Coordinates of C-alpha atoms in Angstrom, one line a residue:
M1335 CA -8.4 25.3 21.3
A1336 CA -5.9 23.0 21.4
E1337 CA -3.4 26.2 21.4
K1338 CA -4.6 25.4 25.1
L1339 CA -3.1 22.3 26.3
K1340 CA 0.4 22.7 25.5
N1341 CA 2.0 23.5 28.4
S1342 CA -0.7 20.7 30.2
K1343 CA 1.0 17.3 31.5
I1344 CA -0.9 14.9 30.3
I1345 CA -0.6 11.3 31.5
F1346 CA -1.0 8.3 29.3
V1347 CA -1.9 5.4 32.1
V1348 CA -1.6 1.8 31.1
G1349 CA -2.1 -1.8 32.8
G1350 CA -3.7 -4.9 32.3
P1351 CA -7.4 -5.7 33.3
G1352 CA -6.7 -5.6 37.7
S1353 CA -3.6 -4.4 37.6
G1354 CA -4.4 -2.1 39.8
K1355 CA -4.7 1.1 37.3
G1356 CA -7.9 3.2 38.6
T1357 CA -7.4 2.6 42.5
Q1358 CA -4.3 4.6 41.5
C1359 CA -6.0 6.8 38.9
E1360 CA -7.9 7.5 42.1
K1361 CA -5.4 8.9 44.5
I1362 CA -3.9 10.7 41.9
V1363 CA -7.3 13.0 41.2
H1364 CA -7.5 13.1 44.9
Q1365 CA -3.7 13.7 45.5
Y1366 CA -2.8 15.9 42.8
G1367 CA -6.0 17.8 41.3
Y1368 CA -5.6 15.3 37.8
T1369 CA -8.3 15.3 35.5
H1370 CA -9.1 11.9 34.8
L1371 CA -9.8 10.3 31.7
S1372 CA -11.0 7.0 30.3
T1373 CA -11.9 7.0 27.3
G1374 CA -14.5 3.7 27.9
D1375 CA -16.6 6.8 31.2
L1376 CA -15.9 8.3 28.0
L1377 CA -18.0 6.7 25.4
R1378 CA -20.6 5.6 27.7
A1379 CA -21.4 9.2 28.9
E1380 CA -21.6 10.9 25.7
V1381 CA -24.4 7.9 24.8
S1382 CA -26.6 7.7 27.6
S1383 CA -27.0 12.0 26.6
G1384 CA -28.6 11.0 23.9
S1385 CA -26.9 13.7 20.8
E1386 CA -25.9 12.9 17.9
R1387 CA -23.1 12.2 18.8
G1388 CA -24.9 9.0 21.0
K1389 CA -27.4 7.7 19.4
H1390 CA -24.1 7.2 16.0
L1391 CA -21.2 6.2 18.4
S1392 CA -24.4 3.6 19.8
A1393 CA -25.2 2.3 16.5
I1394 CA -22.0 1.4 15.8
M1395 CA -21.6 -0.1 18.8
E1396 CA -24.5 -1.9 19.7
K1397 CA -22.7 -3.6 16.2
G1398 CA -19.4 -4.6 17.9
E1399 CA -17.6 -2.5 15.8
L1400 CA -14.2 0.4 17.4
V1401 CA -15.3 3.6 17.5
P1402 CA -13.2 5.9 14.6
L1403 CA -10.3 6.5 16.3
D1404 CA -10.8 10.2 15.1
T1405 CA -13.9 10.5 16.7
V1406 CA -12.6 8.7 20.5
L1407 CA -9.5 12.2 20.7
D1408 CA -12.4 14.1 19.5
M1409 CA -14.0 13.7 22.4
L1410 CA -10.9 13.3 24.3
R1411 CA -10.4 16.8 23.1
D1412 CA -13.2 18.6 24.2
A1413 CA -12.7 17.1 27.9
M1414 CA -9.4 18.3 28.1
V1415 CA -9.7 21.5 26.9
A1416 CA -13.1 21.9 29.3
K1417 CA -10.9 21.7 31.8
A1418 CA -7.5 22.5 30.6
D1419 CA -8.5 26.2 33.1
T1420 CA -9.3 24.4 36.1
S1421 CA -7.1 21.3 35.7
K1422 CA -3.1 20.1 37.8
G1423 CA -3.1 17.3 34.7
F1424 CA -4.4 14.8 32.6
L1425 CA -4.8 11.3 33.4
I1426 CA -6.1 9.4 29.6
D1427 CA -6.7 5.6 31.1
G1428 CA -5.8 2.8 28.8
Y1429 CA -5.3 4.5 26.6
P1430 CA -2.7 4.5 23.6
R1431 CA -3.8 1.2 22.6
E1432 CA -2.1 0.7 20.0
V1433 CA 1.0 3.0 18.5
K1434 CA -1.2 4.7 16.3
Q1435 CA -3.9 5.6 19.2
G1436 CA -0.3 7.1 20.8
E1437 CA 1.1 8.8 17.4
E1438 CA -3.0 10.4 16.4
F1439 CA -3.4 11.8 19.9
E1440 CA -0.1 13.6 19.7
K1441 CA -0.9 15.6 16.3
K1442 CA -4.7 16.4 17.6
I1443 CA -4.1 17.2 21.0
A1444 CA -0.1 17.2 22.5
P1445 CA 1.8 14.8 24.1
P1446 CA 2.1 13.0 26.9
S1447 CA 5.2 14.1 29.8
L1448 CA 4.7 10.5 30.6
L1449 CA 3.7 7.2 30.8
L1450 CA 2.8 5.4 33.3
Y1451 CA 2.9 1.9 33.2
I1452 CA 0.9 -0.1 36.3
D1453 CA 3.0 -3.5 36.1
A1454 CA 1.7 -6.1 37.6
G1455 CA 2.1 -10.1 37.3
S1456 CA -0.6 -11.7 35.5
D1457 CA -1.3 -14.4 38.6
T1458 CA -1.8 -11.3 39.6
M1459 CA -3.8 -9.9 37.8
V1460 CA -6.6 -13.3 37.3
K1461 CA -6.8 -12.8 41.7
R1462 CA -7.5 -10.0 41.4
L1463 CA -10.1 -10.2 39.1
L1464 CA -10.7 -13.2 40.0
K1465 CA -12.1 -11.8 43.9
R1466 CA -13.3 -8.7 42.1
A1467 CA -16.0 -10.6 39.7
E1468 CA -17.1 -11.7 43.7
T1469 CA -18.8 -8.5 43.5
S1470 CA -19.1 -6.9 40.6
G1471 CA -21.3 -8.5 38.5
R1472 CA -19.5 -8.5 35.5
A1473 CA -19.7 -10.6 32.7
D1474 CA -15.9 -10.2 32.0
D1475 CA -15.3 -10.9 35.6
N1476 CA -14.5 -15.5 35.3
E1477 CA -10.9 -17.6 34.0
V1478 CA -11.2 -17.3 30.9
T1479 CA -12.8 -14.1 29.8
I1480 CA -10.1 -13.0 32.2
K1481 CA -7.3 -14.8 30.3
K1482 CA -8.8 -13.7 27.1
R1483 CA -8.7 -10.1 27.7
L1484 CA -4.2 -10.4 29.3
D1485 CA -3.8 -11.9 25.8
T1486 CA -4.8 -9.4 24.2
Y1487 CA -3.2 -7.2 26.4
Y1488 CA -0.1 -8.4 26.1
K1489 CA -0.5 -7.9 22.8
A1490 CA -1.8 -4.3 22.5
T1491 CA 0.8 -3.4 25.2
E1492 CA 4.0 -4.3 24.3
P1493 CA 4.6 -1.8 20.9
V1494 CA 3.3 0.9 23.0
I1495 CA 6.2 0.4 25.6
S1496 CA 8.7 0.0 23.0
H1497 CA 7.9 3.3 20.9
Y1498 CA 8.0 5.4 24.5
E1499 CA 10.4 3.5 26.0
S1500 CA 13.0 5.0 23.1
R1501 CA 11.8 8.4 24.1
G1502 CA 12.3 7.3 28.1
I1503 CA 8.7 8.7 28.9
V1504 CA 8.0 5.1 30.3
R1505 CA 7.6 4.7 34.1
K1506 CA 7.1 1.3 34.9
I1507 CA 6.3 1.0 38.6
N1508 CA 5.6 -2.4 39.7
A1509 CA 2.6 -2.9 40.8
E1510 CA 2.3 -6.3 43.5
G1511 CA 2.2 -4.4 46.6
S1512 CA -0.3 -2.7 48.0
V1513 CA -2.0 0.2 47.1
D1514 CA 0.0 2.0 49.5
D1515 CA 4.3 1.0 48.8
V1516 CA 2.4 1.0 44.3
F1517 CA 1.4 4.2 44.8
K1518 CA 4.5 5.4 46.9
Q1519 CA 6.1 4.6 43.5
V1520 CA 3.7 6.4 41.5
T1521 CA 4.6 10.1 43.7
A1522 CA 7.7 9.3 42.2
A1523 CA 7.4 9.3 38.9
L1524 CA 5.3 11.9 39.2
E1525 CA 7.4 14.3 41.4
A1526 CA 10.4 14.3 39.1
L1527 CA 7.9 15.6 36.0
K1528 CA 7.7 18.6 38.3

């Protein structure tokens, strides 16, 4: 099963909340035909499916606990295998959040071709999230919570970036500009993969 994924382009997409990660992933899917996978979306879909696994996950999340890494990896692998014949590549959004997750992903699935680091300054991310808060209705889009989320993100992500930089597969994208300016940099990174 995992053999199907051995020659796939797999791109980890990392960036803080409000960095523009989701927007750039949408543009990549549209232009390149990649499959965009977010672990959060996969978990929510599984829970809403009402499956046995979904019920089990719901109970874990309701307690505020983290879903076991193996379960997340199984879901990612299943989703990737399901699309392996039709997808041009995979964007794994917001993953890995720590080095161990990346290592386990490689053992169970395959190594990434690239880590796309969508990098915006914390002031920019705060501004964008506060702007989003005007229309999103998300409880976590307030200044105090945003700053906590950014702290958590930086602490978790720096070791991940360092781990993959040592392999030469990190492409740091300056996400301070317009959506199109940022996408030009993303395009250059993806074109270099071919």
